[in-house]
Coordinates of C-alpha atoms and ligand atoms in Angstrom, one line a residue:
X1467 CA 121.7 112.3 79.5
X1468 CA 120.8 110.0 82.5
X1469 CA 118.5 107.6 81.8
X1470 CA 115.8 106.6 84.7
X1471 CA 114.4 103.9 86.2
X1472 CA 112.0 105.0 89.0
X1473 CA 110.8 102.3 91.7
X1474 CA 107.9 103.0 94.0
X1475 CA 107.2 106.1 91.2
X1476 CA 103.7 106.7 92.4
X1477 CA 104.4 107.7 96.4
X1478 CA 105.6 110.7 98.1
X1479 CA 109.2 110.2 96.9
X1480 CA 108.7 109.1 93.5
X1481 CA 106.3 111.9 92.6
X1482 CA 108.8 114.4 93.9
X1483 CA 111.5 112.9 91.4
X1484 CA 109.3 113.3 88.7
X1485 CA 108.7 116.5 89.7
X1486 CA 112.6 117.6 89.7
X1487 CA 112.9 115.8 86.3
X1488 CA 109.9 117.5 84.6
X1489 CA 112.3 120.9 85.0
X1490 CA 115.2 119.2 83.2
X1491 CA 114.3 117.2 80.3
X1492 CA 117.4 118.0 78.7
X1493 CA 119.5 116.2 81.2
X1494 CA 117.1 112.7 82.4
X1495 CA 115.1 110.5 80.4
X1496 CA 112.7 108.3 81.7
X1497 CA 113.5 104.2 80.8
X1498 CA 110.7 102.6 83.4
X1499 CA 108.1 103.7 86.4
X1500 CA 106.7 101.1 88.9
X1501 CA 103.9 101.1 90.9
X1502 CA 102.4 98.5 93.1
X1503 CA 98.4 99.1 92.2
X1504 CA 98.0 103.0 91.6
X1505 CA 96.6 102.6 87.7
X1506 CA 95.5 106.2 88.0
X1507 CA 98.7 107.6 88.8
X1508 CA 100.2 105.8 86.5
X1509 CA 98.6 106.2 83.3
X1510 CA 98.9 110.0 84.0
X1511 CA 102.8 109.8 84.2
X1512 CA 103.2 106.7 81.5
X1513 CA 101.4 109.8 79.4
X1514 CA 103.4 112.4 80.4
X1515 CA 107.1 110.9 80.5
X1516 CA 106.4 108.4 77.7
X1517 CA 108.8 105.7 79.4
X1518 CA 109.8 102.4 77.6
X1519 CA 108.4 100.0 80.5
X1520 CA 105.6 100.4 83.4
X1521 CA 105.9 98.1 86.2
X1522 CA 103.0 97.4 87.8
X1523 CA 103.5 94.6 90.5
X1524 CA 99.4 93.6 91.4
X1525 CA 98.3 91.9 88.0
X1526 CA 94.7 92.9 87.7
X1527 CA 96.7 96.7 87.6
X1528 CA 98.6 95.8 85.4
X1529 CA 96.0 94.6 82.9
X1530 CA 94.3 97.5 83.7
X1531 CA 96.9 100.1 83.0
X1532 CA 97.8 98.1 79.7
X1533 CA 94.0 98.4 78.7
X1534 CA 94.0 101.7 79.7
X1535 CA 97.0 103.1 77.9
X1536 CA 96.3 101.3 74.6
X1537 CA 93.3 103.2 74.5
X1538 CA 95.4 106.1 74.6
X1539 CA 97.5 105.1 72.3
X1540 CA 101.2 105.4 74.9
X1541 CA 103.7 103.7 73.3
X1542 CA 104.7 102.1 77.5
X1543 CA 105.1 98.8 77.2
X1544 CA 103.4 97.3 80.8
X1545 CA 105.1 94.3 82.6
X1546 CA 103.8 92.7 85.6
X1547 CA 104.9 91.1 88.7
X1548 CA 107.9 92.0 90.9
X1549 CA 110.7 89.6 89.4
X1550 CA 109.7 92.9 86.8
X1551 CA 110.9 95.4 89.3
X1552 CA 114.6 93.7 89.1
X1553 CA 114.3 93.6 85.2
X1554 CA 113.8 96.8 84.4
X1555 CA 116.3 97.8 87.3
X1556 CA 119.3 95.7 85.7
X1557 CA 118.7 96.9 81.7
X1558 CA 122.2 98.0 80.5
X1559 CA 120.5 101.2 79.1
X1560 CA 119.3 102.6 82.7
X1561 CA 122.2 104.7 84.0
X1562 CA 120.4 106.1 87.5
X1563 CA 118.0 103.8 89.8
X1564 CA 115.5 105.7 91.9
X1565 CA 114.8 103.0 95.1
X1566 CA 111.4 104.4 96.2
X1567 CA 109.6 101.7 97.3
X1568 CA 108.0 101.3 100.8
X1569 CA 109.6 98.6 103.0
X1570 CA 110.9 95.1 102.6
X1571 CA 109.2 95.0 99.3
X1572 CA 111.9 97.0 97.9
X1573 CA 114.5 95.3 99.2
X1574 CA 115.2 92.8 96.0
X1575 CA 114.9 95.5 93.1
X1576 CA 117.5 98.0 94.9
X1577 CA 119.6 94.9 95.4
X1578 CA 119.3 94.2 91.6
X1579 CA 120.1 97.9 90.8
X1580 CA 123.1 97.4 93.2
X1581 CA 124.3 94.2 91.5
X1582 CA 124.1 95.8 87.5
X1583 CA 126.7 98.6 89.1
X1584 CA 124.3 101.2 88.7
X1585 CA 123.8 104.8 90.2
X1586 CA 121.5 104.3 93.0
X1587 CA 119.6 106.9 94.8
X1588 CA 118.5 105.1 98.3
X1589 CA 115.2 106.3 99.5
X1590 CA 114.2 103.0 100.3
X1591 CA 116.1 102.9 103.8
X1592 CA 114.4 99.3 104.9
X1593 CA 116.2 97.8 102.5
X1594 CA 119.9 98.6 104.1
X1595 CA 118.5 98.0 107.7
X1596 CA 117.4 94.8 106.5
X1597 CA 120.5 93.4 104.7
X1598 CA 123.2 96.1 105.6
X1599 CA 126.7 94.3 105.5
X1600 CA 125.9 92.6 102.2
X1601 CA 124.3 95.5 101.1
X1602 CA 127.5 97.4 101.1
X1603 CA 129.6 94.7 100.1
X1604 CA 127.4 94.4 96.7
X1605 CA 127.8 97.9 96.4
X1606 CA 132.4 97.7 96.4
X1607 CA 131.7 94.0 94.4
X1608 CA 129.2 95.3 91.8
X1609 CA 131.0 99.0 91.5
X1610 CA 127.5 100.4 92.1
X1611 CA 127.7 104.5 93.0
X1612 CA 125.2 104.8 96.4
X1613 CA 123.8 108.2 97.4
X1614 CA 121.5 108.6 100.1
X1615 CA 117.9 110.3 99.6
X1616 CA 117.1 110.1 103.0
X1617 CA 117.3 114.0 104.2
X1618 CA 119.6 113.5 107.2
X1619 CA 122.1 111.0 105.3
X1620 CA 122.3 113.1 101.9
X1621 CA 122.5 115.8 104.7
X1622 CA 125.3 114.5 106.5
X1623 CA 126.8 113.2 102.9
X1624 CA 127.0 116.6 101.9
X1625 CA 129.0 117.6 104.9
X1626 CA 131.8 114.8 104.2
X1627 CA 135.0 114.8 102.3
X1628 CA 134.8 113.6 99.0
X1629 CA 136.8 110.8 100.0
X1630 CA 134.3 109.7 102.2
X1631 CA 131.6 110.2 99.9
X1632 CA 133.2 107.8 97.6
X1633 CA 133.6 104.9 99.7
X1634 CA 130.4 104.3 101.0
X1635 CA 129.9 102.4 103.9
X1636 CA 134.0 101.6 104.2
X1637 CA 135.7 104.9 104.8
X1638 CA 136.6 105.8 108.5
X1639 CA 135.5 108.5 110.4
X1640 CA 137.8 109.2 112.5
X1641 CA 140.9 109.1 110.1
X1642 CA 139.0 111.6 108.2
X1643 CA 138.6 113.6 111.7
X1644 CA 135.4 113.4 112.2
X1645 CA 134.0 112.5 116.0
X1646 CA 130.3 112.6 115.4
X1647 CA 127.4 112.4 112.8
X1648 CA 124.4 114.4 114.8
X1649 CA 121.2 112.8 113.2
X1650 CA 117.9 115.4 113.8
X1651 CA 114.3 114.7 113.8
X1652 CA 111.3 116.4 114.1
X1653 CA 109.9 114.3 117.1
X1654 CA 107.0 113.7 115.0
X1655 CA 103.3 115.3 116.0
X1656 CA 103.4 114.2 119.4
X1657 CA 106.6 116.1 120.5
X1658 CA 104.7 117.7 123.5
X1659 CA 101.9 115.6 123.7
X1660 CA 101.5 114.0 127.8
X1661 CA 102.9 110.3 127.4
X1662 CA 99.8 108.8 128.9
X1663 CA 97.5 110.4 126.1
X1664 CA 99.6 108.4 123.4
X1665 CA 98.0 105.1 123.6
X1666 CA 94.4 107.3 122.4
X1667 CA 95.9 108.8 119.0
X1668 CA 94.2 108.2 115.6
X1669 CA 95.8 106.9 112.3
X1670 CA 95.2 110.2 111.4
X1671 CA 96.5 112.2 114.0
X1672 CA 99.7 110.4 113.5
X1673 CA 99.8 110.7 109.4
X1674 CA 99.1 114.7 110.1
X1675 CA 103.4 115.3 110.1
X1676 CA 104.0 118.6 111.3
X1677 CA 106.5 119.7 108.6
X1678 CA 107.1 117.0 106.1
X1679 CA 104.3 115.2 103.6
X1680 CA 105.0 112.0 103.1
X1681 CA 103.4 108.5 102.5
X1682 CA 101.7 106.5 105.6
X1683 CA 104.0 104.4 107.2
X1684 CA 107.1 106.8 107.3
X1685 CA 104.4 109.4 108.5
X1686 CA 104.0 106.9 111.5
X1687 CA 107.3 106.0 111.7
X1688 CA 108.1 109.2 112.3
X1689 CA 105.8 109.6 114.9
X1690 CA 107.2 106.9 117.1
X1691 CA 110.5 108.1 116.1
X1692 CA 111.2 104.4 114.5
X1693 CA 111.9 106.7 111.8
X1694 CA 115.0 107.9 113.4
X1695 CA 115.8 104.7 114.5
X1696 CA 115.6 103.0 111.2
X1697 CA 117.8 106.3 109.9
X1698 CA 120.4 105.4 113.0
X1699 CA 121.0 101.6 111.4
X1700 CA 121.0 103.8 107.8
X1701 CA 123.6 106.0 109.0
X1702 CA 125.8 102.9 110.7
X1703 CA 125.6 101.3 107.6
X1704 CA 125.9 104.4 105.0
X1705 CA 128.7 106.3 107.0
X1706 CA 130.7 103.5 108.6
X1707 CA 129.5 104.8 112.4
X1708 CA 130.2 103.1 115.4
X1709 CA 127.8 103.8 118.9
X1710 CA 130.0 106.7 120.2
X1711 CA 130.0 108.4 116.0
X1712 CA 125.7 108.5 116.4
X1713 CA 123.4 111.1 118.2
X1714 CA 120.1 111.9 117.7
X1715 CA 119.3 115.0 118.3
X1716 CA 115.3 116.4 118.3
X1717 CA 115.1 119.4 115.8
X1718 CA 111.4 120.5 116.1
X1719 CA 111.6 122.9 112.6
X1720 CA 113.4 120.1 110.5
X1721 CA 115.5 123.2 109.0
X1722 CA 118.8 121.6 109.8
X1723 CA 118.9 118.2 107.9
X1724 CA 121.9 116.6 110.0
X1725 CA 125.4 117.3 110.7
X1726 CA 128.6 116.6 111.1
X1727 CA 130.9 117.3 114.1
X1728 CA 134.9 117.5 113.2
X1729 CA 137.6 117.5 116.2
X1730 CA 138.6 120.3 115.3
X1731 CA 135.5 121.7 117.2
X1732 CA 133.8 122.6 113.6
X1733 CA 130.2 121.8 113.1
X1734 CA 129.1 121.3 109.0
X1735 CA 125.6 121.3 108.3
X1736 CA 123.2 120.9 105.4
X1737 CA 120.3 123.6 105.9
X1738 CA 116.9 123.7 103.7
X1739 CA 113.3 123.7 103.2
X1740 CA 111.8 120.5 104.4
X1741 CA 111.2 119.2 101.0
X1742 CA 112.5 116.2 99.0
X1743 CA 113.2 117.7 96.1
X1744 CA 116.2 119.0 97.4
X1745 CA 118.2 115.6 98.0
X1746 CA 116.5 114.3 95.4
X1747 CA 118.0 117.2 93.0
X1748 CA 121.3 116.4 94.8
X1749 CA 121.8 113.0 94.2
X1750 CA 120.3 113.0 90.5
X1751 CA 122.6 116.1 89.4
X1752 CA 125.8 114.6 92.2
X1753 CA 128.5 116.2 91.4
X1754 CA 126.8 119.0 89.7
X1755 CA 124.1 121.6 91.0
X1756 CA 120.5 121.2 89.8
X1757 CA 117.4 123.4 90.6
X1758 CA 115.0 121.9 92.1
X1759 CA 112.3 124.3 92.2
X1760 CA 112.3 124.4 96.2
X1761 CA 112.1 128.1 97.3
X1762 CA 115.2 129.0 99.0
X1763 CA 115.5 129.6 102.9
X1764 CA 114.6 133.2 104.1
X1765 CA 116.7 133.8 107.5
X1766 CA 115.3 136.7 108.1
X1767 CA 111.9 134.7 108.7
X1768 CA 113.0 131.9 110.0
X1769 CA 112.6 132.1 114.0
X1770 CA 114.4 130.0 116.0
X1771 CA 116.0 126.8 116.0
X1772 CA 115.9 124.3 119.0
X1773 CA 117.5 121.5 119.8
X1774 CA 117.1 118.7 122.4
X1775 CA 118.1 115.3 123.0
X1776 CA 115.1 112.8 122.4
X1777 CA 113.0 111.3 125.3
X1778 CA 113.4 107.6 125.1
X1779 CA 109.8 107.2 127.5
X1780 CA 108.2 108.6 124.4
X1781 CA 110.0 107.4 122.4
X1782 CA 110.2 103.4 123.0
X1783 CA 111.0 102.3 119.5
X1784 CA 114.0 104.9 118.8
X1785 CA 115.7 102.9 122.0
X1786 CA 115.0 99.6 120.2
X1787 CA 116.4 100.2 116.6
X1788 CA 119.5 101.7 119.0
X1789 CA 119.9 98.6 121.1
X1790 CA 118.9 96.0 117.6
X1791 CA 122.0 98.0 115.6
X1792 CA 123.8 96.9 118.6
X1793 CA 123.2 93.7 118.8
X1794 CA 123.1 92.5 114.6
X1795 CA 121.5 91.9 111.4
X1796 CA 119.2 89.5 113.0
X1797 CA 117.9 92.1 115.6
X1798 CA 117.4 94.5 113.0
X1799 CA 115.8 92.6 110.6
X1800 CA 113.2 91.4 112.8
X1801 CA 113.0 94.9 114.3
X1802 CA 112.1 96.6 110.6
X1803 CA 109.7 93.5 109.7
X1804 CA 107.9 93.5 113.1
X1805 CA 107.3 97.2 112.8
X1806 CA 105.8 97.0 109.3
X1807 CA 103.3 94.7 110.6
X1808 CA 102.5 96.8 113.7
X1809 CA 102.3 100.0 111.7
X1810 CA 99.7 98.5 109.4
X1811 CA 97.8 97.5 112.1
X1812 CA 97.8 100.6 114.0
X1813 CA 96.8 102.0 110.4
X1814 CA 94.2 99.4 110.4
X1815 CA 93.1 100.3 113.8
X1816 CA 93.7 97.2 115.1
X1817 CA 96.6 98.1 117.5
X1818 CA 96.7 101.5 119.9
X1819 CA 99.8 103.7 118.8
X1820 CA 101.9 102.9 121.9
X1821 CA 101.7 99.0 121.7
X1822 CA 103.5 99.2 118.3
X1823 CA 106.5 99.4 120.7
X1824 CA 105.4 96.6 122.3
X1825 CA 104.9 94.3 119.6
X1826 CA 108.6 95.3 117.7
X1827 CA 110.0 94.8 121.5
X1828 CA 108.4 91.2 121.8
X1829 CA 109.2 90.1 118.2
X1830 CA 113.1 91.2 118.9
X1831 CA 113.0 89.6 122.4
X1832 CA 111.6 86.2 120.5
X1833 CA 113.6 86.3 117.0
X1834 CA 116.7 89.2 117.7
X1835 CA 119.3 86.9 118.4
X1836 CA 119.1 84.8 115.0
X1837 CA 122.2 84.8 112.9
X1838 CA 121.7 85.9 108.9
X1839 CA 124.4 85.7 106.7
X1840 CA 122.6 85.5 102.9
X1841 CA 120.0 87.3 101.4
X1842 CA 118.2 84.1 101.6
X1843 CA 118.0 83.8 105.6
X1844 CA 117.4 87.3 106.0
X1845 CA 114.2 86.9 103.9
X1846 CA 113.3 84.2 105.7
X1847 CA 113.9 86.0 109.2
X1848 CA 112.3 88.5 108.0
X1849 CA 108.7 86.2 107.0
X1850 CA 109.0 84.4 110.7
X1851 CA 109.2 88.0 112.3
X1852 CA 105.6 89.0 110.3
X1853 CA 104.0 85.9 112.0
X1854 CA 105.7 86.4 115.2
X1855 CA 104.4 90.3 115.1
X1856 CA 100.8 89.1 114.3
X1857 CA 100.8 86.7 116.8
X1858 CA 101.8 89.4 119.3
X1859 CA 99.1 91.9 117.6
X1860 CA 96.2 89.1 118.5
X1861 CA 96.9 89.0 121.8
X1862 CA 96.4 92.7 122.0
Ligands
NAD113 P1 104.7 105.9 99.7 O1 103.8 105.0 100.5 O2 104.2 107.3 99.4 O3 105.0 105.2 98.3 C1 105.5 103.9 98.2 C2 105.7 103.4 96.7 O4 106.0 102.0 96.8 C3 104.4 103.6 95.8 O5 104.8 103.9 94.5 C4 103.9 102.1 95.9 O6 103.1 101.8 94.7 C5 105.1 101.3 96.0 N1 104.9 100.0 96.7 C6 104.3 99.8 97.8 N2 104.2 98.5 98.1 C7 104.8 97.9 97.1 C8 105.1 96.5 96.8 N3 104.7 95.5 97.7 N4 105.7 96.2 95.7 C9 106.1 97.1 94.9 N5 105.9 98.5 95.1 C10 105.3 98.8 96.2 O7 106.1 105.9 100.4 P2 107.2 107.1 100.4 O8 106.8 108.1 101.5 O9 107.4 107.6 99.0 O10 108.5 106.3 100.9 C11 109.2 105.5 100.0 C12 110.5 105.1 100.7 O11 111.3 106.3 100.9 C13 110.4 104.5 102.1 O12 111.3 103.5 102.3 C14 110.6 105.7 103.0 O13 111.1 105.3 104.2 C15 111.6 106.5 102.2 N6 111.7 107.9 102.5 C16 110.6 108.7 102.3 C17 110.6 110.0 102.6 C18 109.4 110.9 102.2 O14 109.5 112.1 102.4 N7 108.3 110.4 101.8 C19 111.7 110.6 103.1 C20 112.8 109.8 103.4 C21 112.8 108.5 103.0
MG114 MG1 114.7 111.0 106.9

């Protein structure tokens, strides 16, 4: 029996873990949810997986959900605050951490869940752009077990040796004979949109994903393509890759998840629906098989599959998350802070789609070349590069 801990349990990615868990109850119990505000959400799944703790970070939630759930008379005990988040992350009885939370925000509980040594499924890919090399060195210190969520790293996981699977982050490629990971994306719902109609798209537009649901600001990030960026710096960090080991490749039918090119000439690929219940199901079942209730690929109706290499005119922010993994930490820190800000603001409608580019680009210009070596600097890094992005947004 694994026992759960599920961060950021009331967006896109924790609802689909609940929803592969609710089809084996015999193999994961549930120890704690989290939430930041969703009381709603929450009291439904407090009610329905009975766990010992809900974390709900806002307080007036929190006091909320524990009002609400006395009433019902759950036996979930609510805690409050985020220092709760690392609590609950670090209790010796959780086996398996779920790191779902959106953004910086979940950078200090996955870190906690790293530090206790514990299973660790990585949705939360911010977090490893953010703090990569001591990321990884937690994970060899701590004895953690790291397995990616993302769809193109558990993808490309899938189509490694085992012995690269165990030694996240420290194996190397080429010794193992592999020449390139080949990183695919969508290209997002603007794919054949005309360049100079980009700067006119709505929040909504860019949410509508043309074959993936999930919450906001990877919808948008996926839209620029700083999705595939961010997943770039993921995969450097995750897989060990150098420059020449990355390609991004545009897969409009998101069918093939990512793959892995051997010089031997063979190509290994993971295939599937797009859904994340299946690397979910992966990594919570890893080594084993689970179902997880995603209907399996028909080939005789699939159509065609295409494949191009991404235009970097549309595509302004994949270049930058490129050119910040090539430069450092401090590039790439700023780069994933300054582009949280921008999205929100585009969200807001305070900022046209294409100038989210241009904000990141002026925040990494301004802040890129700062040296972090603790968690503490790159926290502090990452505050400067919020105010140096909403400077840049007010000038807009
Ligand atoms: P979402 O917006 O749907 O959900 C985010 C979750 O984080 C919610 O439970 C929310 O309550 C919580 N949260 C938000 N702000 C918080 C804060 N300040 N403190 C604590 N909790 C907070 O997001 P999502 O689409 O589920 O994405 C979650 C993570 O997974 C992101 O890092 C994303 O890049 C990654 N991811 C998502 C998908 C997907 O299909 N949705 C795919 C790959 C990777
Ligand atoms: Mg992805």
């Amino acid at each position: 029996m694994e026992t759960l801990a599920i961060l950021g349990a009331t967006g896109s990615i924790g609802q689909s873990t609940l929803a592969v868990v609710r089809q084996h109850p015999e193999r994961f119990s549930l120890f704690a949810l989290s939430a930041h505000s969703n009381v709603t959400r929450m009291v439904t799944d407090c009610l329905e997986f009975s766990p010992r703790y809900a974390v709900m970070v806002d307080a007036l939630a929190a006091k909320q959900l524990r009002h609400e759930l006395a009433q019902l008379n759950s036996a979930t005990e609510v805690l409050s605050g985020s220092e709760a988040l690392c609590e609950v992350a670090r209790e010796p009885e959780v086996t398996t951490v779920m790191a779902a939370i959106v953004g910086a925000a979940g950078l200090l509980s996955t870190l906690a869940a790293v530090k206790a040594g514990k299973r660790v499924l990585l949705a939360n890919k911010e977090a490893l752009v953010m703090s990569g090399e001591l990321f990884i060195d937690a994970v060899h210190r701590y004895g953690a077990e790291l397995l990616p969520i993302d769809s193109e790293h558990n993808a490309i996981f899938q189509c490694l040796p085992s012995s690269l699977q165990q030694n996240p982050g420290r194996g190397s490629l080429s010794e193992a004979g592999v020449s390139k990971i080949l990183l695919t994306g969508s290209g997002g719902p603007f794919r054949y949109t005309p360049i100079n109609e980009l700067s006119a798209v709505t929040p909504a537009q860019a949410i509508a994903h043309p074959n993936w649901t999930m919450g906001p600001k990877i919808s948008v990030d996926s839209a620029t393509m700083m999705n595939k960026g961010l997943e770039y710096i993921e995969a450097r960090w995750l897989f060990n890759a150098d420059a020449a080991q990355l390609q991004v490749l545009v897969h409009p039918q998101s069918v093939v998840h990512s793959m892995v090119q051997y010089s031997d000439g063979s190509v290994l690929a993971q295939l599937g629906q797009p859904d994340m219940m299946t690397p979910i199901a992966h990594a919570l079942a890893y080594p084993a098989r689970i179902a997880s209730g995603v209907a399996p690929l028909d080939f005789c109706t699939l159509g065609d599959l295409s494949f191009m290499a991404p235009d970097m005119a549309r595509y302004p922010c994949l270049q930058l998350a490129i050119d910040a993994c090539a430069s450092g930490q401090g590039a790439t820190t700023a780069l994933n802070a300054a582009n949280e800000i921008a999205v929100a603001a585009f969200l807001a409608g305070e900022l046209n789609f294409m100038a989210i580019a241009e904000v990141n680009e002026a925040v990494v210009q301004t802040l890129g070349a700062s040296s972090v070596s603790t968690i503490d600097e790159i926290i502090a890094l990452d505050n400067q590069a919020r105010l140096c992005a909403t400077a840049q947004i007010r000038k807009h």
